[in-house]
Amino acid sequence: MKMSFAQTMLQAAVQEAERLNLKVCISIVDMAAWPMAFLRMDGTPLGSIDVSQKKARTAVLFQMDSADFAKIAHPDGQAYSLENTNGGLTSFGGGIVLKSADGTVIGGIGVSGASSEDDVAIARVAANALTS
Amino acid sequence: MKMSFAQTMLQAAVQEAERLNLKVCISIVDMAAWPMAFLRMDGTPLGSIDVSQKKARTAVLFQMDSADFAKIAHPDGQAYSLENTNGGLTSFGGGIVLKSADGTVIGGIGVSGASSEDDVAIARVAANALTS
Amino acid sequence: MKMSFAQTMLQAAVQEAERLNLKVCISIVDMAAWPMAFLRMDGTPLGSIDVSQKKARTAVLFQMDSADFAKIAHPDGQAYSLENTNGGLTSFGGGIVLKSADGTVIGGIGVSGASSEDDVAIARVAANALTS
Amino acid sequence: MKMSFAQTMLQAAVQEAERLNLKVCISIVDMAAWPMAFLRMDGTPLGSIDVSQKKARTAVLFQMDSADFAKIAHPDGQAYSLENTNGGLTSFGGGIVLKSADGTVIGGIGVSGASSEDDVAIARVAANALTS
């Protein structure tokens, strides 16, 4: 995934968050889970920095959105403690796996700072900006 | 937040703990979660040192008391695994977010060593000493 | 420091690196060393991600450019082992402390991926974009 | 060592630093290197928090002042790499081992934020306040 794609997603995420009057952190990682781009909007709680990073990381490492990861990596799920591997992963929404047209995983985006629902919505808008 | 405020809170917390015949650790962090002051009362279990620090850190990083954080960062909450971000956070009471008169977060205080209820009560007395 | 300032610096750094035909990572942190913005140019070695972060962090934590920090935090310097505190710091150039007009530290920028000289030059251009 | 002794040392260190118009962090640890008390003076660089802690820890773990530790834990010393054990130690002055009248190690104090010479001087004043 190119840097320019990451920049496009950052811009789309910030615009959507501003439209919703929300403040978030946005982390974008490549297909190997290495950081590509990050932005923290003014006023976002500091704890969201690490959360956005872990959400993006979760999506790539297990090739699924963090909301889906939550169903298995939970005390009531099939793979409880999976969330404690890889330096700590996130079992709630806001991390989305990015795929190319042929389904290949090309990276992940994580959004944190608002409610899980809004984080997911913002990440979805950003991911769509990549493919449109 | 000034050092003198932190000293005032430490003193108030120790006095209240002594009044209740309890032994606690008290950690105070600034608005960016950096340590400002710490004190361990004689006889407090060693494990409470890190707990008091994490409680204060939790309160600042997510701008809420750790007792409120516990409701969402829990296997039964909306954001299970949030408690494992940022180096480990605390999903029980005793961390209180400190705000100025206009609502701006100026720091956090964490108390640990007694029951959660008593930890909260001591932290509340200390926080009130700041604003009175 | 506002997010828009960080974005301005990121853009200036990328433009300067492209002009020099170099590939770098750019990390920008606030006055408390918390990440504000990050960007990795296509083709930059992966090891530079953490280096750029640590350079920015070094500049803020000790309120000096990392090239100056190198003079004291070195086996031949006055404070050998200082570079091993705070999770690991960087004793070479590329981290620049950002100050407001009145000299207050407002953040730091770290550039990594090229030679130290080029990293410093790119960081300097970015820092100047902030004040111009 | 009692908490009241740590408080006495904190107060003495702050008074001496204010007299010298310097800003420092002061960390005091017990005979087992566990934190007892900490204070950060207004305006002290954030990097000094961890340094003051590591200085106090170094003094207790090897039962010598960090300035003496520096002579052996250095690329030119007899035990190079010793400074990289125990989570990172400090090979420069500012950490002082605290002993009772009979020579038993009872704790350590670490001061950081000024020059090594001034850090040592302030720590010495604080340690003397304990024994006087």
CSV table of N, CA and C in Angstrom, one decimal, chain C residues 31-32 61-63 75 78-82 84-87, chain D residues 45-47 50-51 73-75 80 83-84 89-92:
chain,number,residue,atom,x,y,z
C,31,MET,N,4.2,18.5,23.5
C,31,MET,CA,5.1,19.0,24.6
C,31,MET,C,5.3,18.0,25.7
C,32,ALA,N,4.4,17.0,25.7
C,32,ALA,CA,4.5,15.9,26.7
C,32,ALA,C,5.0,14.6,26.1
C,61,LEU,N,11.8,15.3,25.7
C,61,LEU,CA,12.1,14.9,27.1
C,61,LEU,C,13.2,15.6,27.8
C,62,PHE,N,14.2,16.0,26.9
C,62,PHE,CA,15.4,16.7,27.5
C,62,PHE,C,15.5,18.1,26.9
C,63,GLN,N,14.5,18.5,26.2
C,63,GLN,CA,14.4,19.9,25.7
C,63,GLN,C,15.7,20.4,25.0
C,75,PRO,N,29.4,7.3,25.7
C,75,PRO,CA,30.4,6.7,26.5
C,75,PRO,C,31.5,7.8,26.9
C,78,GLN,N,29.3,13.3,29.6
C,78,GLN,CA,29.1,13.5,31.0
C,78,GLN,C,28.0,12.6,31.6
C,79,ALA,N,27.2,12.1,30.7
C,79,ALA,CA,26.0,11.3,31.3
C,79,ALA,C,25.8,10.1,30.5
C,80,TYR,N,26.8,9.3,30.3
C,80,TYR,CA,26.7,8.0,29.6
C,80,TYR,C,25.6,7.2,30.4
C,81,SER,N,24.8,6.6,29.6
C,81,SER,CA,23.7,5.7,30.0
C,81,SER,C,22.4,6.5,30.1
C,82,LEU,N,22.4,7.8,30.0
C,82,LEU,CA,21.2,8.6,29.9
C,82,LEU,C,20.4,8.2,28.7
C,84,ASN,N,19.8,5.4,27.7
C,84,ASN,CA,19.1,4.1,28.0
C,84,ASN,C,17.9,4.3,28.9
C,85,THR,N,17.7,5.6,29.3
C,85,THR,CA,16.5,5.8,30.1
C,85,THR,C,15.3,6.1,29.3
C,86,ASN,N,14.1,6.2,29.9
C,86,ASN,CA,12.9,6.6,29.2
C,86,ASN,C,12.6,5.7,28.0
C,87,GLY,N,12.9,4.4,28.2
C,87,GLY,CA,12.5,3.4,27.1
C,87,GLY,C,13.5,3.4,26.0
D,45,PRO,N,12.5,19.1,33.2
D,45,PRO,CA,12.3,18.3,32.0
D,45,PRO,C,11.7,16.9,32.3
D,46,LEU,N,10.7,16.5,31.5
D,46,LEU,CA,10.0,15.2,31.7
D,46,LEU,C,11.0,14.0,31.8
D,47,GLY,N,12.1,14.1,31.0
D,47,GLY,CA,13.0,12.9,31.0
D,47,GLY,C,13.6,12.6,32.3
D,50,ASP,N,12.2,9.5,35.0
D,50,ASP,CA,12.7,8.1,35.0
D,50,ASP,C,14.2,8.1,35.4
D,51,VAL,N,14.9,9.2,35.1
D,51,VAL,CA,16.4,9.2,35.5
D,51,VAL,C,16.5,9.2,37.0
D,73,ALA,N,30.7,0.5,35.6
D,73,ALA,CA,29.7,0.2,34.6
D,73,ALA,C,29.8,1.2,33.4
D,74,HIS,N,30.8,1.0,32.6
D,74,HIS,CA,31.1,1.9,31.5
D,74,HIS,C,32.0,1.1,30.5
D,75,PRO,N,31.9,1.5,29.2
D,75,PRO,CA,32.8,0.8,28.2
D,75,PRO,C,34.2,0.7,28.6
D,80,TYR,N,31.6,-3.4,32.1
D,80,TYR,CA,30.8,-2.8,31.0
D,80,TYR,C,29.6,-3.7,30.8
D,83,GLU,N,25.4,-1.7,33.5
D,83,GLU,CA,24.4,-0.6,33.4
D,83,GLU,C,23.2,-1.0,32.6
D,84,ASN,N,23.3,-2.1,31.9
D,84,ASN,CA,22.1,-2.5,31.1
D,84,ASN,C,21.3,-3.6,31.8
D,89,LEU,N,20.3,1.0,34.3
D,89,LEU,CA,20.8,1.7,35.5
D,89,LEU,C,21.6,2.9,35.0
D,90,THR,N,22.0,3.8,35.9
D,90,THR,CA,22.6,5.1,35.5
D,90,THR,C,24.1,5.2,35.9
D,91,SER,N,24.9,5.4,35.0
D,91,SER,CA,26.3,5.5,35.2
D,91,SER,C,26.8,7.0,35.2
D,92,PHE,N,26.1,7.7,36.1
D,92,PHE,CA,26.6,9.1,36.3
D,92,PHE,C,26.0,9.5,37.7
